[in-house]
mmCIF file of C-alpha atoms in Angstrom:
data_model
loop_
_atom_site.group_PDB
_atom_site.id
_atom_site.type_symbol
_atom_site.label_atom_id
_atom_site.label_comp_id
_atom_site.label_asym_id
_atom_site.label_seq_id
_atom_site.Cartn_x
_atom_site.Cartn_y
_atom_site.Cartn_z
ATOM 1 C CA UNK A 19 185.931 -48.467 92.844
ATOM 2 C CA UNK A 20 182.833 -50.404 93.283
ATOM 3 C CA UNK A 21 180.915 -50.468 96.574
ATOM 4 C CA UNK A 22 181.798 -54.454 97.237
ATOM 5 C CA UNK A 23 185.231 -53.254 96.081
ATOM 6 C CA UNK A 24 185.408 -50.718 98.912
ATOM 7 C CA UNK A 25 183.952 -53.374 101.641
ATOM 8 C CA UNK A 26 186.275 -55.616 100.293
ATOM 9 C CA UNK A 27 189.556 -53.076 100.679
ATOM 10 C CA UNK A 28 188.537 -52.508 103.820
ATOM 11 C CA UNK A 29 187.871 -55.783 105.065
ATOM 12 C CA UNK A 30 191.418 -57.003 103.957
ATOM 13 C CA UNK A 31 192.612 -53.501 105.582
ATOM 14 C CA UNK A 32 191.315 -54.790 109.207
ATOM 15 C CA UNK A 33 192.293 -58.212 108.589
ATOM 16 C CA UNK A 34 196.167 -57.699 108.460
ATOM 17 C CA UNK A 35 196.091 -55.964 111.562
ATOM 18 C CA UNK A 36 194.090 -59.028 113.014
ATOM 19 C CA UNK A 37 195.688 -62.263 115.083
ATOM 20 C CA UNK A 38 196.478 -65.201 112.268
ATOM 21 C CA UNK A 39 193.160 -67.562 113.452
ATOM 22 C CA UNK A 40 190.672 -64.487 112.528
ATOM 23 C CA UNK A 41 192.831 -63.506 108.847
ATOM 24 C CA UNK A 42 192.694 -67.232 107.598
ATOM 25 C CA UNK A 43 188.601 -66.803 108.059
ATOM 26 C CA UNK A 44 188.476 -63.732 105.696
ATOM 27 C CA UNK A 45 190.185 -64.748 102.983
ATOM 28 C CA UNK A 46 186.885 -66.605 101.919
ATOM 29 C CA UNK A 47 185.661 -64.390 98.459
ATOM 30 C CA UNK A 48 182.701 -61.943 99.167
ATOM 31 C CA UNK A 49 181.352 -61.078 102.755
ATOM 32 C CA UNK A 50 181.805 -63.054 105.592
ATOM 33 C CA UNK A 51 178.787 -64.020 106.961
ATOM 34 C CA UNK A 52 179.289 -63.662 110.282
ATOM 35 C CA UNK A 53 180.578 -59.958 111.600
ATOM 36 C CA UNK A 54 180.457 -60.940 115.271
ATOM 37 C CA UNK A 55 178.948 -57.880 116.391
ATOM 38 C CA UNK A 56 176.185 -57.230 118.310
ATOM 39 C CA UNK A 57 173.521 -59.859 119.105
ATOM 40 C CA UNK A 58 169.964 -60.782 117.608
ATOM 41 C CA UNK A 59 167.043 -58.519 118.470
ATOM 42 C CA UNK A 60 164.860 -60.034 120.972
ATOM 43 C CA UNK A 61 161.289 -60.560 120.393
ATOM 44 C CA UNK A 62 160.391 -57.795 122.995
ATOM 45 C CA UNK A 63 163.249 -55.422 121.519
ATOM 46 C CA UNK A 64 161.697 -55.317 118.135
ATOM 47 C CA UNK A 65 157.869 -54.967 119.924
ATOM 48 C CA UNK A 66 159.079 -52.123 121.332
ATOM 49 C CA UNK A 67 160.194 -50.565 118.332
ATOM 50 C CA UNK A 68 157.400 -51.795 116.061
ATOM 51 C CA UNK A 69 155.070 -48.234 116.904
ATOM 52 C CA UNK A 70 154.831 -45.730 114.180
ATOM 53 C CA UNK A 71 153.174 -42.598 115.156
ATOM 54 C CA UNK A 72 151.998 -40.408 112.478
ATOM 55 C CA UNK A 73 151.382 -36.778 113.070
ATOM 56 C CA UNK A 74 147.253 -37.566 112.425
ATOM 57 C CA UNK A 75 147.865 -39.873 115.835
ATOM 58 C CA UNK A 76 147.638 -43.084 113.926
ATOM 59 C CA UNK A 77 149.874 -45.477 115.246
ATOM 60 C CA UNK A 78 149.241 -44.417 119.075
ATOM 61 C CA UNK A 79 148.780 -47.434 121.370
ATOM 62 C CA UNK A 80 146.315 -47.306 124.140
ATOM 63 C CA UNK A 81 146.708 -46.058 127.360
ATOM 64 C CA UNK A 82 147.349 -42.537 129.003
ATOM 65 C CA UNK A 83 149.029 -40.282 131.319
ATOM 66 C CA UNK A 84 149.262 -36.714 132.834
ATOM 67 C CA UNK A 85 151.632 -33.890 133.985
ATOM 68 C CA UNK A 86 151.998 -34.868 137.397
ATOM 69 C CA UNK A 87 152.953 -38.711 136.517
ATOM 70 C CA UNK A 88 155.906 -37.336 133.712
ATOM 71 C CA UNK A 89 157.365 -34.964 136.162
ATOM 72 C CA UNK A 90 157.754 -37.834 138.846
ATOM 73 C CA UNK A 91 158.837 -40.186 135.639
ATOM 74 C CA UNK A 92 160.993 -37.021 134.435
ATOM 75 C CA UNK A 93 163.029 -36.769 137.451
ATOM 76 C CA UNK A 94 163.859 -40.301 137.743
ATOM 77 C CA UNK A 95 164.602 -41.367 133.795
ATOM 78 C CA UNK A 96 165.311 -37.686 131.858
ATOM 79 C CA UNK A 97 166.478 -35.034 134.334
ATOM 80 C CA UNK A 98 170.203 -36.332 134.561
ATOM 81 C CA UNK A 99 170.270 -35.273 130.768
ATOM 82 C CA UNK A 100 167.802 -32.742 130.601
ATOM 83 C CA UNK A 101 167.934 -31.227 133.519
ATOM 84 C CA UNK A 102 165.318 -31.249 136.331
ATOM 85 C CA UNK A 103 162.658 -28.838 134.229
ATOM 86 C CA UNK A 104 163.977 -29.806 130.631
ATOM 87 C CA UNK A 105 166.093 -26.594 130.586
ATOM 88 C CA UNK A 106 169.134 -26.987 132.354
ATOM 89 C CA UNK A 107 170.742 -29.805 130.324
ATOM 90 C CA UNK A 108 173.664 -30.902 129.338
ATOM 91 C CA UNK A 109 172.293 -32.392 126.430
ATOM 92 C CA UNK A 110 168.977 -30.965 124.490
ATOM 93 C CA UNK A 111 166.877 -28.270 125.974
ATOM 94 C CA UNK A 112 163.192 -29.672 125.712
ATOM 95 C CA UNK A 113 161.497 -26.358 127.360
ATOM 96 C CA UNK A 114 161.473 -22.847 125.846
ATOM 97 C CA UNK A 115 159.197 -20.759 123.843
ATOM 98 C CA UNK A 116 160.962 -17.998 122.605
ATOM 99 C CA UNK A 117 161.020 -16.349 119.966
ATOM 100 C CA UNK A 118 157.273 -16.259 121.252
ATOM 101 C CA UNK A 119 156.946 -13.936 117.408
ATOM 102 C CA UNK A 120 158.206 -14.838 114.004
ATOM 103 C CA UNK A 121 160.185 -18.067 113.292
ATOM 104 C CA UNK A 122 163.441 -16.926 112.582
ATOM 105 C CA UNK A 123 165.193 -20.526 112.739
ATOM 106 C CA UNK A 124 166.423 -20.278 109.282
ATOM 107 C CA UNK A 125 168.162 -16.622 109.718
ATOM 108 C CA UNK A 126 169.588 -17.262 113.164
ATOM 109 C CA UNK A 127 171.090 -20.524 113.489
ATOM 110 C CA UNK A 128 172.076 -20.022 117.093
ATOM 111 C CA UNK A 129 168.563 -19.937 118.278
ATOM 112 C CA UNK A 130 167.339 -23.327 120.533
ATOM 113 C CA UNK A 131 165.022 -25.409 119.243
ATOM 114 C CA UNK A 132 162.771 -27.007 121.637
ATOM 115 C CA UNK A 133 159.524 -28.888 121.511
ATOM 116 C CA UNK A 134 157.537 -25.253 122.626
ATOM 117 C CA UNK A 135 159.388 -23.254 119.764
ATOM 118 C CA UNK A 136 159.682 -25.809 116.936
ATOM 119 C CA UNK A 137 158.093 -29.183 117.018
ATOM 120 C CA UNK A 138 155.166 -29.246 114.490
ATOM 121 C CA UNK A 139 153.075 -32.019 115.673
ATOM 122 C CA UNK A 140 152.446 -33.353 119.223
ATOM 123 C CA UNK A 141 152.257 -36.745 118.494
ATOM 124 C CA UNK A 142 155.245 -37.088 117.138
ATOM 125 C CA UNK A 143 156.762 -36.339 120.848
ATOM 126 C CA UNK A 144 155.289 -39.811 121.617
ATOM 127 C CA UNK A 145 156.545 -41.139 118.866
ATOM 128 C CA UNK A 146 160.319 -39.909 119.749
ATOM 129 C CA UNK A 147 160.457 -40.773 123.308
ATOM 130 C CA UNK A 148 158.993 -44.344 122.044
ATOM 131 C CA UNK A 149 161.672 -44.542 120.173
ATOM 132 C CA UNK A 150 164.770 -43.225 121.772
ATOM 133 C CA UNK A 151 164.359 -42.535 124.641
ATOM 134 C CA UNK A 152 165.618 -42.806 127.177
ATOM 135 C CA UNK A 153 169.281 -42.388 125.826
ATOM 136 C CA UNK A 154 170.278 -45.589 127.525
ATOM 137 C CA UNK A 155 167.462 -47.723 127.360
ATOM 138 C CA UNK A 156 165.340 -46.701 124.356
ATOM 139 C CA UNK A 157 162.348 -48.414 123.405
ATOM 140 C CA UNK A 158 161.988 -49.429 127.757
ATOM 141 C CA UNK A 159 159.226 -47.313 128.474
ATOM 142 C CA UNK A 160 155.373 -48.369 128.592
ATOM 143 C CA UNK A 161 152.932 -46.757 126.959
ATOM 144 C CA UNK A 162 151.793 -44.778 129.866
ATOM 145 C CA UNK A 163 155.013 -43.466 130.810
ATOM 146 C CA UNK A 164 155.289 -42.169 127.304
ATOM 147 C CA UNK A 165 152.141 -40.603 127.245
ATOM 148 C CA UNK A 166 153.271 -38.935 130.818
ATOM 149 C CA UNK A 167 156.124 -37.845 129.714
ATOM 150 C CA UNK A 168 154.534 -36.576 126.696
ATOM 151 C CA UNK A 169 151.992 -34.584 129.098
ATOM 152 C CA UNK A 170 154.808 -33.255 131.395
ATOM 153 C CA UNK A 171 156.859 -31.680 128.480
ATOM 154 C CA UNK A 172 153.748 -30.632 126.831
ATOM 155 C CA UNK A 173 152.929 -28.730 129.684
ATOM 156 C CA UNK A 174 156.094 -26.835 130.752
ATOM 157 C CA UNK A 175 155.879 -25.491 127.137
ATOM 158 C CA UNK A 176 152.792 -24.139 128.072
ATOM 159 C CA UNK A 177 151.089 -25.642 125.759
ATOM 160 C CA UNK A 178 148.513 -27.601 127.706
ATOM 161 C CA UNK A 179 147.258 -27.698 131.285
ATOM 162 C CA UNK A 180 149.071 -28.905 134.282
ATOM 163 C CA UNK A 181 145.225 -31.384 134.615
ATOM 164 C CA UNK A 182 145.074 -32.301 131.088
ATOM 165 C CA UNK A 183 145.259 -35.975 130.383
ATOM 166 C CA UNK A 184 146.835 -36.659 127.498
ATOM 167 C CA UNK A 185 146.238 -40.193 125.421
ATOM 168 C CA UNK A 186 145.494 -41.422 121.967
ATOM 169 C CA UNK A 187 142.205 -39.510 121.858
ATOM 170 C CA UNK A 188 143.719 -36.096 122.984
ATOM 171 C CA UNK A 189 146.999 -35.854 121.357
ATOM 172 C CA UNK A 190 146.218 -35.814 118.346
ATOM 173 C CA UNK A 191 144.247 -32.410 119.332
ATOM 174 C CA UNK A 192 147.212 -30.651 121.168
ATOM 175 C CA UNK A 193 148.177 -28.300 118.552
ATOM 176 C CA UNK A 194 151.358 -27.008 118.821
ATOM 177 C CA UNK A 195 152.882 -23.131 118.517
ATOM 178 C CA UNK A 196 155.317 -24.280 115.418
ATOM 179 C CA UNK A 197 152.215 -26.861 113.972
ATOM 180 C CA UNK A 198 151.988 -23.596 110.644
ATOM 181 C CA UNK A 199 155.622 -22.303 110.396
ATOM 182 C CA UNK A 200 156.594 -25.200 108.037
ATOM 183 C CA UNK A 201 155.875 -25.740 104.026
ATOM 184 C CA UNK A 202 156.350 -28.265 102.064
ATOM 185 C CA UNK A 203 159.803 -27.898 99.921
ATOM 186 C CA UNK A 204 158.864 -27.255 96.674
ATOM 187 C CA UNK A 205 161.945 -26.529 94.815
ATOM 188 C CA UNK A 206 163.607 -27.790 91.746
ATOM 189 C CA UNK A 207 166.667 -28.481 91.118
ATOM 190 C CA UNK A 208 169.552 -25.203 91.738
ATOM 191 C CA UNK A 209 172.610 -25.008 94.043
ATOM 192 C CA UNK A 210 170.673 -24.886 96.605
ATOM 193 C CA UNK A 211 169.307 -28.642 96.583
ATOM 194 C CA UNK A 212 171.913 -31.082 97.796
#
């Protein structure tokens, strides 16, 4: 069955379980074009969203921020999921080191990746918390908080120091304890490539 075959099984599947006024609508040929979900992006929605870092720093916006500001920033946007240090949860651990030798992610699955133990590039936690966080307002933060944030969670890894200011100028510099571990996949074809 074709894709617009699919849509269109499915379409006619939701629509007899629908009231009579919103079947007669569907029975138009091809997609409707109105789903009546969700709403248009605002203006400020999409600005938000419209930041690509890159792990070379290009793409970070002006501005700046430090340890001290995330934690404060940290308790008040990120602790209810992360917990007050970025340990405790419930959701993702963002603090933790170990294994402090070897990178044995791909033999133990069980092992918790955090930014300290497995993200490559430090400018990519800017571009994440831009992004999606927090969970239920991503995209709200300004570019400072980001970049305190960033500093806070950069520092209980231990990877920079509680005074160190971190913007688009420093980041980029912060070189994190996973930035070697990776290679570029360079296989060809086999089972193993899905």
């Amino acid at each position: 069955m074709t894709r617009a075959g699919i849509l269109r099984t499915a379409l006619l599947a939701v629509a007899a379980g629908a009231p009579a006024h919103v079947r007669r609508a569907d029975h138009r040929p091809g997609p409707p074009a109105h789903y009546a979900l969700g709403r248009p992006a605002t203006t400020e929605e999409i600005r938000a969203m419209d930041v690509t870092v890159m792990p070379d720093g290009i793409g970070l916006p002006a501005g700046s921020g430090t340890a001290v500001q995330g934690a404060a920033i940290f308790r008040q946007r990120c602790a209810r999921c992360h917990g007050p240090t970025g340990v405790e949860g419930p959701f993702d651990r963002l603090v933790g080191r170990e294994p402090r030798q070897g990178f044995p992610f791909g033999r133990d699955a069980s092992l918790v990746r955090t930014i300290g133990n497995y993200w490559p590039y430090a400018t990519t936690v800017y571009d994440y918390i831009n992004r999606a966080m927090p969970y239920d307002a991503p995209g709200s933060l300004k570019p400072n908080e980001v970049y305190a944030l960033a500093a806070f969670l950069l520092w209980r890894n231990e990877i920079i120091a509680d005074t160190a200011t971190i913007d688009a100028r420093t980041l980029p510099r912060v070189r994190m304890p996973a930035r070697d571990r990776f290679v570029v996949d360079n296989r060809r074809g086999g089972p193993e490539i899905r």
